[in-house]
GROMACS .gro file of C-alpha atoms in nm:
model
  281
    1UNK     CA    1   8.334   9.561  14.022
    2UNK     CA    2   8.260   9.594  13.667
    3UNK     CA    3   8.466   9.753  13.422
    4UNK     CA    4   8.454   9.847  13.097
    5UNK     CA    5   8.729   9.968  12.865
    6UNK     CA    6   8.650  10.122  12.506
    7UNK     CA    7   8.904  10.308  12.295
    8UNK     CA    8   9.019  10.351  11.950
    9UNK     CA    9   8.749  10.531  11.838
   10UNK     CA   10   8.965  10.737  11.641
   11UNK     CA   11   8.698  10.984  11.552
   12UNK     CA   12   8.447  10.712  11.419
   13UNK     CA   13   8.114  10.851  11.581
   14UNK     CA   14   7.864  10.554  11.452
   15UNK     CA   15   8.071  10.323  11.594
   16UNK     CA   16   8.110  10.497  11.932
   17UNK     CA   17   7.747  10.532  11.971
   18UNK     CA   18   7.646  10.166  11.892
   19UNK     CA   19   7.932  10.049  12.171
   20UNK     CA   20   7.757  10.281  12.388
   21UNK     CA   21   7.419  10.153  12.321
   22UNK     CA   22   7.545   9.798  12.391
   23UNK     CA   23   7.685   9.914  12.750
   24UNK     CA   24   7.358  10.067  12.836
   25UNK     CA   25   7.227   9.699  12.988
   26UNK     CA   26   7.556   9.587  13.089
   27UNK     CA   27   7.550   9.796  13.425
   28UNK     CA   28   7.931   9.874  13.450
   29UNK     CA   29   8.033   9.995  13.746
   30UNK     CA   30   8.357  10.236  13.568
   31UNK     CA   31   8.366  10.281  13.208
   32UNK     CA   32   8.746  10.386  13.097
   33UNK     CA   33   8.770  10.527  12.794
   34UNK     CA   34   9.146  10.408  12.681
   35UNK     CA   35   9.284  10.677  12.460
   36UNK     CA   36   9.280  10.730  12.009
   37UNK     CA   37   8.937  10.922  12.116
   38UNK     CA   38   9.067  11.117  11.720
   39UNK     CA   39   9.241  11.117  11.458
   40UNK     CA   40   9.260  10.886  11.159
   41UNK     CA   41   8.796  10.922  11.143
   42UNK     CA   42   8.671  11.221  11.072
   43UNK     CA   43   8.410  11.282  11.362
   44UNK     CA   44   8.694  11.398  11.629
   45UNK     CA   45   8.515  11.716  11.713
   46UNK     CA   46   8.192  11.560  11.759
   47UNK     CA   47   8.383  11.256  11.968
   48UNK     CA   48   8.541  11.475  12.199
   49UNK     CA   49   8.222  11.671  12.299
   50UNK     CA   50   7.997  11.362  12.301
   51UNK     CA   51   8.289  11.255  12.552
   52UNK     CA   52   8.212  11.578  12.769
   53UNK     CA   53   7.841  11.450  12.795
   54UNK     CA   54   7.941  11.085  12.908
   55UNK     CA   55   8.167  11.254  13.166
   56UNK     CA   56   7.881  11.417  13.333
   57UNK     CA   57   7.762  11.082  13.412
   58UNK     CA   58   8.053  11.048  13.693
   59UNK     CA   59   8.117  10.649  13.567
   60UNK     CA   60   8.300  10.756  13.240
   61UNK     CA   61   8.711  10.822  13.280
   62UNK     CA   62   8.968  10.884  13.026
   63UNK     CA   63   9.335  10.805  12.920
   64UNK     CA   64   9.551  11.016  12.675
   65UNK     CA   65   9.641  10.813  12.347
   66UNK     CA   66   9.896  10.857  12.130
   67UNK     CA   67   9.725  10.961  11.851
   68UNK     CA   68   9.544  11.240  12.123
   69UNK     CA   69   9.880  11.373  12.208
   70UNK     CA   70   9.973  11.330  11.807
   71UNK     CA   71   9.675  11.603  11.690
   72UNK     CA   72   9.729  11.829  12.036
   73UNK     CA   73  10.137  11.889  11.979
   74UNK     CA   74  10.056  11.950  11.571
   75UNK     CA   75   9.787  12.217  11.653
   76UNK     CA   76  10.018  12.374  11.900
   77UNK     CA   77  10.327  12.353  11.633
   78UNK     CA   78  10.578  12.129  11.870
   79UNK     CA   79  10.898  12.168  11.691
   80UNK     CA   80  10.973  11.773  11.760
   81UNK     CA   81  10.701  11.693  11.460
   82UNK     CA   82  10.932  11.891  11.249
   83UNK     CA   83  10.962  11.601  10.990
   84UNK     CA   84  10.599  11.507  10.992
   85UNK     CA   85  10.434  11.844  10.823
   86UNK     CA   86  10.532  11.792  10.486
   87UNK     CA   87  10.500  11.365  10.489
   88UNK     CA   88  10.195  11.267  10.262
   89UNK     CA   89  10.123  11.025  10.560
   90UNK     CA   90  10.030  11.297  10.784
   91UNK     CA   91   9.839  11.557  10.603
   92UNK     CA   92   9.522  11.402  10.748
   93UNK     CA   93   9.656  11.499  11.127
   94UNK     CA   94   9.678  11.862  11.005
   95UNK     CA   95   9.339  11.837  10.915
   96UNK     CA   96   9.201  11.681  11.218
   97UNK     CA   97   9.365  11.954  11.421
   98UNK     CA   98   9.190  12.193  11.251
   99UNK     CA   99   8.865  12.061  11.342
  100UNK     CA  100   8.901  12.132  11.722
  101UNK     CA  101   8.877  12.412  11.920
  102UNK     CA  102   9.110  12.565  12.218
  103UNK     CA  103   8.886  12.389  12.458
  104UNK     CA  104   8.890  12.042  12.312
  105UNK     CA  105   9.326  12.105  12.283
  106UNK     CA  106   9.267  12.227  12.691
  107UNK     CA  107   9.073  11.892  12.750
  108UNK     CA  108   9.340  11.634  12.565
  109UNK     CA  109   9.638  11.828  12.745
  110UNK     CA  110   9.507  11.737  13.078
  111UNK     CA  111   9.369  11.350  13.046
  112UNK     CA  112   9.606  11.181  13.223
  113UNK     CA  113   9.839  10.875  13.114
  114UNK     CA  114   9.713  10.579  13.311
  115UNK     CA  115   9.464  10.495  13.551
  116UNK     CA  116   9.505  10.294  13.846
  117UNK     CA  117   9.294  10.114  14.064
  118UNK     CA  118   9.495  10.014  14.367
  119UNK     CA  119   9.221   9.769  14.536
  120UNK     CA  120   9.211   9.592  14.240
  121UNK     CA  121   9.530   9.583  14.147
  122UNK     CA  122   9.398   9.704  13.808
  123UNK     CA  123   9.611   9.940  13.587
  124UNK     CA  124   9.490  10.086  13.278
  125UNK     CA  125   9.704  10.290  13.034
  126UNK     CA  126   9.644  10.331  12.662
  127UNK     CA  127   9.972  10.113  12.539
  128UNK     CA  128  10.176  10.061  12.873
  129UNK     CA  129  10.193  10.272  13.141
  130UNK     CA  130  10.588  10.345  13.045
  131UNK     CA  131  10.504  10.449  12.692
  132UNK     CA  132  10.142  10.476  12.503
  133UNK     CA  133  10.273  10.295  12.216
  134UNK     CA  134  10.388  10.006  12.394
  135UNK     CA  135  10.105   9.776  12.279
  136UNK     CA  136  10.024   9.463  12.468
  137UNK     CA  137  10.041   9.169  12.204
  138UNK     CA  138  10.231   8.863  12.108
  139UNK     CA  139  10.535   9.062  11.996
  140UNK     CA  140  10.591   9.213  12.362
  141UNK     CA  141  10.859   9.028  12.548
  142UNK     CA  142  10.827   8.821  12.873
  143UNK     CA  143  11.106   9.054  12.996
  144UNK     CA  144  10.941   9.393  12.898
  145UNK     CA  145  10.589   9.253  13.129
  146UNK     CA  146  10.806   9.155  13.418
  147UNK     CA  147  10.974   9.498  13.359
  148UNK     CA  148  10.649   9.703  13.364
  149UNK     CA  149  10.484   9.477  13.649
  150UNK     CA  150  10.806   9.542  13.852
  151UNK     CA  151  10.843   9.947  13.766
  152UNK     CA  152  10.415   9.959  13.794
  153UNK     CA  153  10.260   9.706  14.010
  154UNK     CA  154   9.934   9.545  13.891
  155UNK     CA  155   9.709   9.190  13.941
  156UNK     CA  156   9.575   9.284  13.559
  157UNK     CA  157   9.733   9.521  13.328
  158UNK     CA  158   9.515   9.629  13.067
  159UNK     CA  159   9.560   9.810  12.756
  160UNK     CA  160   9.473   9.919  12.362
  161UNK     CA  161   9.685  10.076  12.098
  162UNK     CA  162   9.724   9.765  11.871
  163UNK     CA  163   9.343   9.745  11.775
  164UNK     CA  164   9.303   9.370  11.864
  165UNK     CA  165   9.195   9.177  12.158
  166UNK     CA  166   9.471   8.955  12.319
  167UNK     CA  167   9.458   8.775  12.665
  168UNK     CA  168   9.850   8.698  12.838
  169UNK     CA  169   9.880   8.538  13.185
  170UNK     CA  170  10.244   8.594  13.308
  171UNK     CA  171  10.293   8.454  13.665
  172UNK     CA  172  10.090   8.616  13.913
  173UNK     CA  173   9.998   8.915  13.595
  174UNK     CA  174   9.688   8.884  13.348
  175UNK     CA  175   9.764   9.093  13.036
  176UNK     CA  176   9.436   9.204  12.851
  177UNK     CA  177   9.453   9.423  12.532
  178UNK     CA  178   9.065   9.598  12.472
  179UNK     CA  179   9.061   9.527  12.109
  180UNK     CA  180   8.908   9.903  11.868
  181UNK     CA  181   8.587  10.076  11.899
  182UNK     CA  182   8.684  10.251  11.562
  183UNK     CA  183   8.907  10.082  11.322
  184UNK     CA  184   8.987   9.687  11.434
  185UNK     CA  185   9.286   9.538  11.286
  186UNK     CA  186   9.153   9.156  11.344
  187UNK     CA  187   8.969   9.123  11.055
  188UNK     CA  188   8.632   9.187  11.185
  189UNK     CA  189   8.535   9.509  11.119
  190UNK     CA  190   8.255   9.593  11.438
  191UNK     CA  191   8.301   9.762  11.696
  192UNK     CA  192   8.518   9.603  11.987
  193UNK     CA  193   8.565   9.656  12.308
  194UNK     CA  194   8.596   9.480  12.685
  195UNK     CA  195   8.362   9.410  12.997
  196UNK     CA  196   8.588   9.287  13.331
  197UNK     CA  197   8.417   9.201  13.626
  198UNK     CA  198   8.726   9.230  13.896
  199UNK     CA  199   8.696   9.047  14.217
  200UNK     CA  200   8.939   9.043  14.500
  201UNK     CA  201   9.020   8.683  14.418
  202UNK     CA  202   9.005   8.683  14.040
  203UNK     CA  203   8.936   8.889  13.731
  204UNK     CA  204   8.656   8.744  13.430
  205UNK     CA  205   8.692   8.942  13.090
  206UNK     CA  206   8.467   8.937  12.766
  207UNK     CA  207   8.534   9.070  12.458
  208UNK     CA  208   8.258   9.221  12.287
  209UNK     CA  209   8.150   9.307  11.914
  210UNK     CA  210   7.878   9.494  11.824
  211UNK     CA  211   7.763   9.577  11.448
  212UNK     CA  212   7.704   9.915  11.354
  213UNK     CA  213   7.667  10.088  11.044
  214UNK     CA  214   7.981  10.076  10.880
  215UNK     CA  215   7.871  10.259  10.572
  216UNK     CA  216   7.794  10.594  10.748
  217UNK     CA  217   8.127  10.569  10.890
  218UNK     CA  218   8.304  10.559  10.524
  219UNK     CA  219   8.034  10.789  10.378
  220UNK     CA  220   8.120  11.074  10.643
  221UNK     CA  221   8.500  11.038  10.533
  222UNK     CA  222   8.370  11.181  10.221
  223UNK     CA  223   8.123  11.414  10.357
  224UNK     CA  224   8.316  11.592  10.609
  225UNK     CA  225   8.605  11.651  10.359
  226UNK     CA  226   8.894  11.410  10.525
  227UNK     CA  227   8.924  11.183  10.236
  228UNK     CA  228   8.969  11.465   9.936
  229UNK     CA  229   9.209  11.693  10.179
  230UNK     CA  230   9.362  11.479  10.454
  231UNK     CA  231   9.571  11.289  10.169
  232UNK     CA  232   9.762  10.965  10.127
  233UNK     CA  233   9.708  10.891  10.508
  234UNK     CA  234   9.348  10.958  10.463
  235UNK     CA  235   9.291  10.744  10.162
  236UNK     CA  236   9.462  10.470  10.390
  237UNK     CA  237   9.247  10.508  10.739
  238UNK     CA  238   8.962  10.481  10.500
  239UNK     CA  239   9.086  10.137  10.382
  240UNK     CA  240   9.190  10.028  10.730
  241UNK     CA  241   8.846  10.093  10.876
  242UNK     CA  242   8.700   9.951  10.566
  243UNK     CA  243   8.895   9.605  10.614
  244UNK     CA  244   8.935   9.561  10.945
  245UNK     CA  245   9.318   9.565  10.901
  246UNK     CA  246   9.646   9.741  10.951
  247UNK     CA  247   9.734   9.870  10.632
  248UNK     CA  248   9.941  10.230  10.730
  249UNK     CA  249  10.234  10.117  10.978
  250UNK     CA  250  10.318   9.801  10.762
  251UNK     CA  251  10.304  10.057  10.453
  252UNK     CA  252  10.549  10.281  10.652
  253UNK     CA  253  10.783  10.049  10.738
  254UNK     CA  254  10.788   9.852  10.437
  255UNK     CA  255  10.883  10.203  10.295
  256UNK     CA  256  11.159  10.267  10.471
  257UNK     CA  257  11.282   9.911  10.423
  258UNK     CA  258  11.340   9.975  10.076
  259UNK     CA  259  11.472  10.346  10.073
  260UNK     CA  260  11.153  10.459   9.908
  261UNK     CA  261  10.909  10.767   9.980
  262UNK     CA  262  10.561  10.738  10.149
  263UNK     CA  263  10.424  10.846   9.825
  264UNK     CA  264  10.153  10.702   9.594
  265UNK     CA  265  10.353  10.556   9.396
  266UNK     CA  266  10.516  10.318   9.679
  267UNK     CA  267  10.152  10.297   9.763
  268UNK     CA  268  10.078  10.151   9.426
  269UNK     CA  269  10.382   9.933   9.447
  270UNK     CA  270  10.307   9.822   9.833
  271UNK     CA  271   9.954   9.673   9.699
  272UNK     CA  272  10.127   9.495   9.454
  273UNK     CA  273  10.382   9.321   9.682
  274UNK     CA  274  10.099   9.298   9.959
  275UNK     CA  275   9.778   9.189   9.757
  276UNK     CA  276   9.641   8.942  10.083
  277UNK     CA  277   9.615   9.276  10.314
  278UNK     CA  278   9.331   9.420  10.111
  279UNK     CA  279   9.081   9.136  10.184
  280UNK     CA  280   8.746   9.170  10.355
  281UNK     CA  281   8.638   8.950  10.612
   0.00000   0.00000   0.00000
C-alpha cells in the first residue's frame, strides 16, 4: 500500500497545491492529511474548503492538529484560552478564526485524533497519538516511544507537528516524522511532505520537496490583511515561512526565561541575542 502523509499547511494555499500537483503521478493508495490544515498562513478558509474537494475523492483522510483545535476553541470562546486573548503572540489566531464559517468550525470539531491502520500496523496522529503536540524528534525519549508503542500498538508510528523530517527505528518500531507542507523549520523552505509504501514485511519511506512559489505565499500575508492586523505573531509566521525556521516557540520561551513580555521590544532584543536564526538557506 502506498501512503502519503502531508500536513502543516498552516493555511499556505500555493504550497498545498504544488504538493498536490506532485502526488498526482505518485498513485498513492491513502493520502492522510496530518493536522495544522490553518492558522499561522493566511489562506485557512480557502484550505479548509479545497480540503472538502480532495475528500470527495474517497483517498484523502484527515487528523485534527493542534493548531486546528487552537483556532476552533478561540472562535467558540473556551474559557481555558483565557490568558491567550490579550498576548501580542496570538492576535493572529483571533484573526484566523474570523475567517471561517460555522461549517468549517463543524468540520475541525469532528476530524478525529489519529488514524489507524491495523493491517499495517500503521498509526498516524498529528504529534503522538497521546497528545498532538508530542512531536516525534531527537528530543523525544526512548522511554516516552516504548510508552506510546506499549499504550498504542504500531509496526510504524508516524507523525508531524515539529515541521521537519526525522526517521527513528526503536526495536521492532520505525518512527517517521512527515516534515511541513507550509512553513518547514529545516532550513529549506519547499514544500515537504512523505510517500510510504507499507508492506506486510517492511515499510520504504521518501521524503519529498517540491518548489513552489514562495513569493505568493508572503505576498498574500499582505494582501489578505494577516500581516497589518494579526500582530507580533503575524509578523513572526511571516519570517518563519520566509526562512524555513522556527523563530516563534524559541522567541516564547526565551521570553519567559528572562521574565520579559512577548512584546516588540523583547522581539527586538531576541534578534539581537539570536542573529544566526534569521538566515536564509
Amino acid at each position: 500500500m502506498r501512503v502519503a502523509i502531508l500536513s502543516d499547511i498552516h493555511g499556505n494555499l500555493p504550497a498545498l497545491e504544488a504538493a498536490l500537483a506532485d502526488l498526482e503521478g505518485l498513485d498513492a493508495d491513502l493520502v492522510v492529511v496530518n493536522g495544522d490544515c490553518i492558522n499561522r498562513g493566511p489562506a485557512n478558509r480557502e484550505v479548509i474548503e479545497r480540503m472538502w474537494e480532495l475528500a470527495q475523492r474517497g483517498k484523502f483522510r484527515f487528523t485534527l492538529g493542534n493548531h486546528d483545535d487552537l483556532v476552533l476553541r478561540w472562535a467558540r470562546h473556551d474559557p481555558s484560552l483565557s490568558e491567550l486573548y490579550d498576548d501580542p503572540l496570538f492576535v493572529s489566531t483571533g484573526w484566523a478564526a474570523s475567517q471561517l464559517q460555522p461549517e468549517h468550525l463543524e468540520w475541525i470539531a469532528a476530524l478525529p485524533y489519529q488514524i489507524y491502520l491495523e493491517e499495517l500496523g500503521l498509526r498516524i496522529a498529528h504529534g503522538s497519538p497521546r497528545h498532538y503536540r508530542e512531536g516525534y524528534d531527537e528530543r523525544l525519549s526512548d522511554t516516552a516511544i516504548a510508552e506510546i508503542v506499549q499504550e498504542y500498538p504500531a509496526r510504524t508510528l508516524v507523525g508531524s507537528h515539529t515541521h521537519r523530517p526525522y526517521v527513528r527505528q526503536q526495536g521492532g518500531t520505525l518512527v517517521l516524522n512527515s516534515g511541513a507542507v507550509g512553513s518547514p523549520f529545516n532550513g529549506d523552505p519547499r514544500a515537504q511532505y512523505m510517500l510510504l509504501e507499507i508492506s506486510p514485511e517492511q515499510t520504504r519511506w521518501e521524503f519529498r520537496q517540491v518548489p513552489y512559489d514562495l513569493e505568493a505565499a508572503l505576498r498574500a500575508f499582505h494582501a489578505s490583511g494577516l500581516l497589518e492586523e494579526g500582530g507580533l505573531g503575524a509578523h513572526l509566521f511571516y519570517l518563519e515561512l520566509k526562512t524555513a525556521r522556527s523563530l516563534l516557540t524559541p522567541f516564547l520561551l526565551w521570553a519567559v526565561a528572562q521574565g520579559l513580555p512577548r512584546d516588540w521590544d523583547s522581539w527586538r532584543l531576541f534578534q539581537q541575542a539570536h542573529p544566526e536564526r534569521f538566515s536564509v538557506r
